PDB file of C-alpha atoms in Angstrom:
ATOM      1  CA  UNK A   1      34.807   6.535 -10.513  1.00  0.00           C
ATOM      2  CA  UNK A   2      35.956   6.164 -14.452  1.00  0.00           C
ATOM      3  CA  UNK A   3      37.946   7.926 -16.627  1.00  0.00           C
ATOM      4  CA  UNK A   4      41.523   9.362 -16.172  1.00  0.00           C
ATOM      5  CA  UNK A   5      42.081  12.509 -14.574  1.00  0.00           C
ATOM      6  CA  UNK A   6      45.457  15.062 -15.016  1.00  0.00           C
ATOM      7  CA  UNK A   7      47.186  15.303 -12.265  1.00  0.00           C
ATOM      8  CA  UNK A   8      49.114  19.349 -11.915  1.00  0.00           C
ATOM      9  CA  UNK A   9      51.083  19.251  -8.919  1.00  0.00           C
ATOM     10  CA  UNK A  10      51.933  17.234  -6.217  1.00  0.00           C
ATOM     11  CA  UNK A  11      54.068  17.814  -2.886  1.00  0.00           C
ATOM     12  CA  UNK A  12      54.958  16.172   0.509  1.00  0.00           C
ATOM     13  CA  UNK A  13      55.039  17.686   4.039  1.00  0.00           C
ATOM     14  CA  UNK A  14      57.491  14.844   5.250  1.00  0.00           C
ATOM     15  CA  UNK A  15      58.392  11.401   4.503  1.00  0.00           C
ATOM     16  CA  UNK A  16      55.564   9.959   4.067  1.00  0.00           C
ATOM     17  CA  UNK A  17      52.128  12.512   3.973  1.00  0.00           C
ATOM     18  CA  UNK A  18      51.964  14.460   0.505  1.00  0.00           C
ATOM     19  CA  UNK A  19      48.823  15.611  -1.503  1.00  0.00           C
ATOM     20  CA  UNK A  20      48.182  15.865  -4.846  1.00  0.00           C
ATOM     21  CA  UNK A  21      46.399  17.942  -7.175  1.00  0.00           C
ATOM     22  CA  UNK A  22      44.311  17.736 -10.917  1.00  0.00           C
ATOM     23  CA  UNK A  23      41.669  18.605 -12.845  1.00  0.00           C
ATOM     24  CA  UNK A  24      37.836  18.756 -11.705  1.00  0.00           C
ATOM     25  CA  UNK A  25      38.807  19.965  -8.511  1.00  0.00           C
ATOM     26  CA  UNK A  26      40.234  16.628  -7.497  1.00  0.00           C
ATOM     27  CA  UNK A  27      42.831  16.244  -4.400  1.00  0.00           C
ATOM     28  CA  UNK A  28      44.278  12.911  -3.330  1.00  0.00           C
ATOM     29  CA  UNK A  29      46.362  12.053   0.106  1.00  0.00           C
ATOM     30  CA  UNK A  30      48.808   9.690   0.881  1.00  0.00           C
ATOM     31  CA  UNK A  31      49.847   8.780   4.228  1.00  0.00           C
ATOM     32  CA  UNK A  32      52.464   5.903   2.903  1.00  0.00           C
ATOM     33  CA  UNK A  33      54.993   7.503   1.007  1.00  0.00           C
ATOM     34  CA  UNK A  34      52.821   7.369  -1.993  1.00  0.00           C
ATOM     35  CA  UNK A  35      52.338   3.917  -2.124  1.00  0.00           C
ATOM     36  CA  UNK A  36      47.785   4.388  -1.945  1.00  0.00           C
ATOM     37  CA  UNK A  37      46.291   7.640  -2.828  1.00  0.00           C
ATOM     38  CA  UNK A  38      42.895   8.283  -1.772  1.00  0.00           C
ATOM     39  CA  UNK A  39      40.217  11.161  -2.602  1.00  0.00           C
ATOM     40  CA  UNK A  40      39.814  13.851  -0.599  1.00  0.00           C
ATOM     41  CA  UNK A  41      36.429  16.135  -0.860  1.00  0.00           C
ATOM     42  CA  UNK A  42      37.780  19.495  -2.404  1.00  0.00           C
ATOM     43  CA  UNK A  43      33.750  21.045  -1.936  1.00  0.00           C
ATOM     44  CA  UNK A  44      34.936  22.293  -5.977  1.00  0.00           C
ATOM     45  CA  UNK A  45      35.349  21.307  -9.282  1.00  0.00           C
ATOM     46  CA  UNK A  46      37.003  23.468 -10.763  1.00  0.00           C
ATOM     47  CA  UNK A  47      40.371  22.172 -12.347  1.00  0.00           C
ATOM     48  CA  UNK A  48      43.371  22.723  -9.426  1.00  0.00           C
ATOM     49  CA  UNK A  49      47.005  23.544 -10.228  1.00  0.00           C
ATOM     50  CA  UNK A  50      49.553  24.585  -7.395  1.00  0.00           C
ATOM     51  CA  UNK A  51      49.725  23.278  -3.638  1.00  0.00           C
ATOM     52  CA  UNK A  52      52.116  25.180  -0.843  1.00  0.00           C
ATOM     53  CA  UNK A  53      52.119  24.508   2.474  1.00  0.00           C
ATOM     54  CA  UNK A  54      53.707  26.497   5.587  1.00  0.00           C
ATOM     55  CA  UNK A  55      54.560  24.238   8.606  1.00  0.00           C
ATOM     56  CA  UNK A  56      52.724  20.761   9.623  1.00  0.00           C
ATOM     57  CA  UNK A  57      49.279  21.903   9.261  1.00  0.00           C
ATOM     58  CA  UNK A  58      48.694  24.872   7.085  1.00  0.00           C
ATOM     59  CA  UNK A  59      48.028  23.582   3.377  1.00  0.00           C
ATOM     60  CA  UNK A  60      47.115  25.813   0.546  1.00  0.00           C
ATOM     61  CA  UNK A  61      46.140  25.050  -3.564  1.00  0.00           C
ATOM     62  CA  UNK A  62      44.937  27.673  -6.773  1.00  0.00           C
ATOM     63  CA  UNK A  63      43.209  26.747  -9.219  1.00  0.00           C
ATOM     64  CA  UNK A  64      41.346  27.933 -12.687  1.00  0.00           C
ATOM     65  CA  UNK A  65      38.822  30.130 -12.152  1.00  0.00           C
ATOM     66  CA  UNK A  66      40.061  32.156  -9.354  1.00  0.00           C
ATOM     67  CA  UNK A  67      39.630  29.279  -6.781  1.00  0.00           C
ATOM     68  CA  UNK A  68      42.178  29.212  -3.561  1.00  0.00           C
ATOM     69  CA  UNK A  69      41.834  26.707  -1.158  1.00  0.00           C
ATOM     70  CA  UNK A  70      42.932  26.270   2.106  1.00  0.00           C
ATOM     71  CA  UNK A  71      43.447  24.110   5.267  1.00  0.00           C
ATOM     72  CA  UNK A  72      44.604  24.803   8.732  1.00  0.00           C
ATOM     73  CA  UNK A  73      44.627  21.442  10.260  1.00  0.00           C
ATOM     74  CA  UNK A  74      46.916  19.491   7.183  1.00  0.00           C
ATOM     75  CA  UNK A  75      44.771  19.126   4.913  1.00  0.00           C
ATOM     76  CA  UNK A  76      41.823  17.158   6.583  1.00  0.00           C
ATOM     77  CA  UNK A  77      39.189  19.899   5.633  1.00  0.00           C
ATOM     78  CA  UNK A  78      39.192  22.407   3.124  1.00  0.00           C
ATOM     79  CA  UNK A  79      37.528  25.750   2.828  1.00  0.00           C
ATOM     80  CA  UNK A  80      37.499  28.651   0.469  1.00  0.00           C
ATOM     81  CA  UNK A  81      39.695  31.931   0.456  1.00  0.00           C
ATOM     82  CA  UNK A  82      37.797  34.720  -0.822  1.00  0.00           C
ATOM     83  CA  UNK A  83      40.157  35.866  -4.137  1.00  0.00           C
ATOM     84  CA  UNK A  84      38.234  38.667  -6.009  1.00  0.00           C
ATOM     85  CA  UNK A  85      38.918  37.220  -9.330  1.00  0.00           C
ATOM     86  CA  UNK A  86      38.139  34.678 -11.819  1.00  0.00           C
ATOM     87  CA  UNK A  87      41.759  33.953 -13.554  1.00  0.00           C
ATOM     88  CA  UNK A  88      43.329  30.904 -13.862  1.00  0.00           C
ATOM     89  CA  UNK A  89      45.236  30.996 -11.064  1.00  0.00           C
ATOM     90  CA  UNK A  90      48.382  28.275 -12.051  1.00  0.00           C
ATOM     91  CA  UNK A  91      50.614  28.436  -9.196  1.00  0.00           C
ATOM     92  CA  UNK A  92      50.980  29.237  -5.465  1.00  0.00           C
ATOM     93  CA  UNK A  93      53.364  30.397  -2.766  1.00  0.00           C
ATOM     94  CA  UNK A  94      53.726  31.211   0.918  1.00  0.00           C
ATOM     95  CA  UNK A  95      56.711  33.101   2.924  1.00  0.00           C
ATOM     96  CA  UNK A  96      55.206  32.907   5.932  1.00  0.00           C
ATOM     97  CA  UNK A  97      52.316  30.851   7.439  1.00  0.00           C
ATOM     98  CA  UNK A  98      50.065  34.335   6.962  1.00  0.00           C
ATOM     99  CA  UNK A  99      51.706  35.771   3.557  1.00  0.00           C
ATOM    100  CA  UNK A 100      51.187  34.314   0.412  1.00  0.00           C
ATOM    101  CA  UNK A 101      51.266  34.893  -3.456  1.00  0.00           C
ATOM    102  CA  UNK A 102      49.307  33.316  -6.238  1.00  0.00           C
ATOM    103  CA  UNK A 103      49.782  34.234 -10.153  1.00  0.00           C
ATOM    104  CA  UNK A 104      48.087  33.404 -13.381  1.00  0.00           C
ATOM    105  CA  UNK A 105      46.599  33.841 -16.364  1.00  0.00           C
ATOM    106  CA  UNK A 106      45.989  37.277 -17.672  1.00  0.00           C
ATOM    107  CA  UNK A 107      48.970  38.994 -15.464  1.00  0.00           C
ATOM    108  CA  UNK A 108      47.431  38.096 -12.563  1.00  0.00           C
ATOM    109  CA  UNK A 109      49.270  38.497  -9.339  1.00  0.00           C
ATOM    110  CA  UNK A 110      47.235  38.223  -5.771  1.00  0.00           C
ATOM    111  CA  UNK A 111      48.360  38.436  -2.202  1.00  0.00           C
ATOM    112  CA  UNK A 112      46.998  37.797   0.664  1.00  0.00           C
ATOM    113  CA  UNK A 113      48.424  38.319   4.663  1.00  0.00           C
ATOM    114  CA  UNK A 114      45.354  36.691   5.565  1.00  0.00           C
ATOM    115  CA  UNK A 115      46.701  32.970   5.506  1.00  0.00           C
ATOM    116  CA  UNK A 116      44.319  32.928   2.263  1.00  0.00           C
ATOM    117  CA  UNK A 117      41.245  34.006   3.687  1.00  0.00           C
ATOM    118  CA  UNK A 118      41.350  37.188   1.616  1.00  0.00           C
ATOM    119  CA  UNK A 119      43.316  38.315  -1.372  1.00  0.00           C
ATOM    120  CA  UNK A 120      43.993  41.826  -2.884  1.00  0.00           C
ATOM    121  CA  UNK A 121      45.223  41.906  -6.655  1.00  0.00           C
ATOM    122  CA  UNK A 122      48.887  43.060  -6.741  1.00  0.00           C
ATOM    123  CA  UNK A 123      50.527  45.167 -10.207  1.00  0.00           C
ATOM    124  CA  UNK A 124      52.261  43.102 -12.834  1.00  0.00           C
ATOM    125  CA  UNK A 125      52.941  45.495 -15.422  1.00  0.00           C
ATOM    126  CA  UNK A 126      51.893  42.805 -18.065  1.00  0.00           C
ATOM    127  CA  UNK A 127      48.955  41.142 -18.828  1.00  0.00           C
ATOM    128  CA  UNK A 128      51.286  37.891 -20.420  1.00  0.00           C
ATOM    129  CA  UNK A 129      50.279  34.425 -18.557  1.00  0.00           C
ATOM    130  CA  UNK A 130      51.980  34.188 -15.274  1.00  0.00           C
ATOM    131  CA  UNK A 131      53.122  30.018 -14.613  1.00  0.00           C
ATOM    132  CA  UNK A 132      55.120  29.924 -11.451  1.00  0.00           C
ATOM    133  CA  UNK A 133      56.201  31.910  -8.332  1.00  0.00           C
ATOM    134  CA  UNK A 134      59.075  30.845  -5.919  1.00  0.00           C
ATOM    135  CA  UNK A 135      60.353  33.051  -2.963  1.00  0.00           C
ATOM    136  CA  UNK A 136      63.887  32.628  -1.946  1.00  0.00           C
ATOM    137  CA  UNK A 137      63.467  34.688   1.255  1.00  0.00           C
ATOM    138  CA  UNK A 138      60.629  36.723   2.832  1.00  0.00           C
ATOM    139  CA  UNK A 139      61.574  39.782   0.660  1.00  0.00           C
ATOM    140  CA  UNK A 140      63.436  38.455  -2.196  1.00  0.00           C
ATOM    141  CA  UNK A 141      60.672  35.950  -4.952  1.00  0.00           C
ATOM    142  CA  UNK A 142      60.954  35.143  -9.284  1.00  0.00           C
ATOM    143  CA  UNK A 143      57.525  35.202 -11.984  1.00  0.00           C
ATOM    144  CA  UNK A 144      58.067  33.304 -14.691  1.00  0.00           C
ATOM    145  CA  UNK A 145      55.525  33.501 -17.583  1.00  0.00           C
ATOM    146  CA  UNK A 146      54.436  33.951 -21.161  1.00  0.00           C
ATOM    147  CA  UNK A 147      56.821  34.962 -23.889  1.00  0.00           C
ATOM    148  CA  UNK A 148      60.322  34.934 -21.374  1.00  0.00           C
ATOM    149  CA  UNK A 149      58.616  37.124 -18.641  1.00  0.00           C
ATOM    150  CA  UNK A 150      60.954  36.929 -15.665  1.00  0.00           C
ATOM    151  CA  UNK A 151      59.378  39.777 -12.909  1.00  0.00           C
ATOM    152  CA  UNK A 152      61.589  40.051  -9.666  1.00  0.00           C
ATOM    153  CA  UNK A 153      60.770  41.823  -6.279  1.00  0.00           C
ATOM    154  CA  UNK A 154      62.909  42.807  -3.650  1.00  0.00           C
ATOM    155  CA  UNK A 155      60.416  44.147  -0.978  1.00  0.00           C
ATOM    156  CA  UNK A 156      58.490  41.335  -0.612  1.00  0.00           C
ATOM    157  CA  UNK A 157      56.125  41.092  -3.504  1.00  0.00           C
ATOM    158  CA  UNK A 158      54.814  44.939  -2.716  1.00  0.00           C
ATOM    159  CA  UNK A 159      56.335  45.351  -6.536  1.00  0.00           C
ATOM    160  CA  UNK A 160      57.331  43.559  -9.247  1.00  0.00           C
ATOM    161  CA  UNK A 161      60.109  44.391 -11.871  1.00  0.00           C
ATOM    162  CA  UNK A 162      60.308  43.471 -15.386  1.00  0.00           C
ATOM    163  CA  UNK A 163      63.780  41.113 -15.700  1.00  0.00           C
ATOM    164  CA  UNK A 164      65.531  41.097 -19.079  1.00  0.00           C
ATOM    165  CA  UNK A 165      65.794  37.829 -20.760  1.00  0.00           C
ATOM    166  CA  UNK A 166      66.030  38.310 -24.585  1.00  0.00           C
ATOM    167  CA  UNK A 167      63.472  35.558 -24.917  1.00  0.00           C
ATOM    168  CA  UNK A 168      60.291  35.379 -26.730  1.00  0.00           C
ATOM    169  CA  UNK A 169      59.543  30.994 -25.501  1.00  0.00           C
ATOM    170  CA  UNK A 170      57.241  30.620 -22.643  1.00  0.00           C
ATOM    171  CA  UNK A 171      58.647  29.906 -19.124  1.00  0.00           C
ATOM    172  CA  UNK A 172      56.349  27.434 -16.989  1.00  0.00           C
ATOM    173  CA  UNK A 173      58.915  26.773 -13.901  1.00  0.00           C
ATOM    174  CA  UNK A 174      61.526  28.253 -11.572  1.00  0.00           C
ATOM    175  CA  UNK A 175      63.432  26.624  -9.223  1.00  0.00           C
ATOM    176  CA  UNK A 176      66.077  27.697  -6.602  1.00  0.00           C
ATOM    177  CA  UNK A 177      68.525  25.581  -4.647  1.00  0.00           C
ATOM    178  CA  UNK A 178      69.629  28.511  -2.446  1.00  0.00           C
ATOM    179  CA  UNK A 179      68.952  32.408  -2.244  1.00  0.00           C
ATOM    180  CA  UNK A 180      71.204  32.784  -4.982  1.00  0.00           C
ATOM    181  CA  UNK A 181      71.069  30.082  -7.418  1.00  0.00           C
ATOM    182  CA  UNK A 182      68.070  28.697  -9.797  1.00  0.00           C
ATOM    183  CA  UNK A 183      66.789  27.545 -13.121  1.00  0.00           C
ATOM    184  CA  UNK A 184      64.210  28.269 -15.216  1.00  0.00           C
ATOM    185  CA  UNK A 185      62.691  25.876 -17.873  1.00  0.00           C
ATOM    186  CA  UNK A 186      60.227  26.356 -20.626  1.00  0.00           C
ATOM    187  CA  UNK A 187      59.068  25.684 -24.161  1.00  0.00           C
ATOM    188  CA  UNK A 188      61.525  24.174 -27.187  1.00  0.00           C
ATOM    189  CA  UNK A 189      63.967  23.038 -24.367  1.00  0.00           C
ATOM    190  CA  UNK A 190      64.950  26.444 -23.032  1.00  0.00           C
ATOM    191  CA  UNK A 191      67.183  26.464 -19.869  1.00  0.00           C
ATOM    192  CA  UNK A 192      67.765  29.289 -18.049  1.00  0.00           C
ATOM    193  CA  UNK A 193      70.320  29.990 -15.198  1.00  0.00           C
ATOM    194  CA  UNK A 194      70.812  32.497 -12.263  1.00  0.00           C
ATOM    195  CA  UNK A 195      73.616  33.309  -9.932  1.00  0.00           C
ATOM    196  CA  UNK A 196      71.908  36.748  -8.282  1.00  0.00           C
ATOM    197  CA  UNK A 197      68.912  35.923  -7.075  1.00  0.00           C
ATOM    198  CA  UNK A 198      66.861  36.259 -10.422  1.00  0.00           C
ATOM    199  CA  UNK A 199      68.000  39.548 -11.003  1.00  0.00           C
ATOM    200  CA  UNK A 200      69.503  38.195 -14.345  1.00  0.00           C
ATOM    201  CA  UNK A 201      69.761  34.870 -16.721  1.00  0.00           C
ATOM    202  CA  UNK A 202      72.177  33.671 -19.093  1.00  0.00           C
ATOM    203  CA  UNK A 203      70.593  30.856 -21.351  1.00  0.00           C
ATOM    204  CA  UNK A 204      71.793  27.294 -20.873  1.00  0.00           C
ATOM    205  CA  UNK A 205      72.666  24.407 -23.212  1.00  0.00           C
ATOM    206  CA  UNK A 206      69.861  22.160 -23.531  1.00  0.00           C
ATOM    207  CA  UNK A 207      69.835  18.794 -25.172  1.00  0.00           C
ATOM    208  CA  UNK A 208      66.129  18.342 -26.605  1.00  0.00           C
ATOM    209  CA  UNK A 209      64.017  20.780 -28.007  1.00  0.00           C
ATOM    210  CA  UNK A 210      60.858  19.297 -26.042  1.00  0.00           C
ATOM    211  CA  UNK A 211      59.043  21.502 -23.499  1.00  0.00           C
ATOM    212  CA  UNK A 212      60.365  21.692 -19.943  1.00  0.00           C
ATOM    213  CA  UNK A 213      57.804  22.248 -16.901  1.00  0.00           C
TER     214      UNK A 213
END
């Protein structure tokens, strides 16, 4: 098949099987460290953005239009969660092989405790673009978004509080090394860091102006 497709996220369960995501509801697989990719059938085309996975076998991805997908047996079949909305959904996370989070466009937030099967829409207070989620324990996750929205919960993603950051540049990733201590990037070079958890940020020195993801 022609043409050049985007590729959105990619991710590997070990040393040498990872998966990658892109638009048109394309996945590929690599068994080799990355060395071959090949296709595997998605059953959608809709564009795909975010890929967790919970132990050896369960494998999960959002995408635009509302679509989760999921796979119990890593990643050789995929079926369809059942989301109840048609958002952009831009990026995905699981705490435990059951509970997991997906946010995107529009303020979106969804949960399900399901392993993905089913999803219930979840408060954000804001109807900014969500871009990524990242959970630093079972209880304890980070939102970054549209216009410097940081949202933080503390009881497991049953609510979501509105973090101050003094920004008005759009955040597309977070990233934390321990329960503690992250980063979040965005547009015109903004660096952000955290020493609490994401419960505050103090801006970081950043050598380009180009947009961080």
């Amino acid at each position: 098949e022609g043409g050049r497709h985007d590729v959105n996220d990619l991710m590997f369960m070990d040393d040498e099987i990872g998966f990658a995501v892109g638009t048109g509801g394309r996945v590929w697989l690599t068994n080799d460290a990355g060395k071959m990719w090949f296709p595997v059938y998605s059953g959608v085309s809709s564009n795909l953005n975010s890929i967790s996975f919970f132990g050896a076998e369960n494998i999960w991805i959002a995408g635009d239009d509302g679509t989760v997908l999921r796979s119990n047996n890593g990643g050789s079949s995929w079926g369809k969660g059942i989301t109840g909305v048609e958002d952009d959904l831009l990026s995905i996370a699981f705490v435990t092989d059951r509970v997991g989070f997906a946010v995107g466009s529009n303020g979106t937030i969804i949960r399900t405790t399901s392993a993905g099967a089913y999803w219930e829409r979840i408060d954000s207070g804001t109807r900014f673009w969500l871009e990524d989620i990242k959970f630093t324990t079972e209880r304890k996750g980070v939102i970054v978004g549209e216009k410097g929205t940081v949202l933080a919960t503390l009881d497991g993603g049953e609510t979501w509080s509105r973090v101050k950051t003094n920004l008005n540049e759009n955040l597309y990733s977070v990233s934390f090394s321990d329960e503690q201590n992250g980063f979040a990037v965005g547009a015109n070079g903004i660096i952000l860091r955290t020493q609490d958890g994401g419960l505050s940020w103090e801006d970081q020195e950043s050598p380009v102006r180009a947009n961080l993801f």
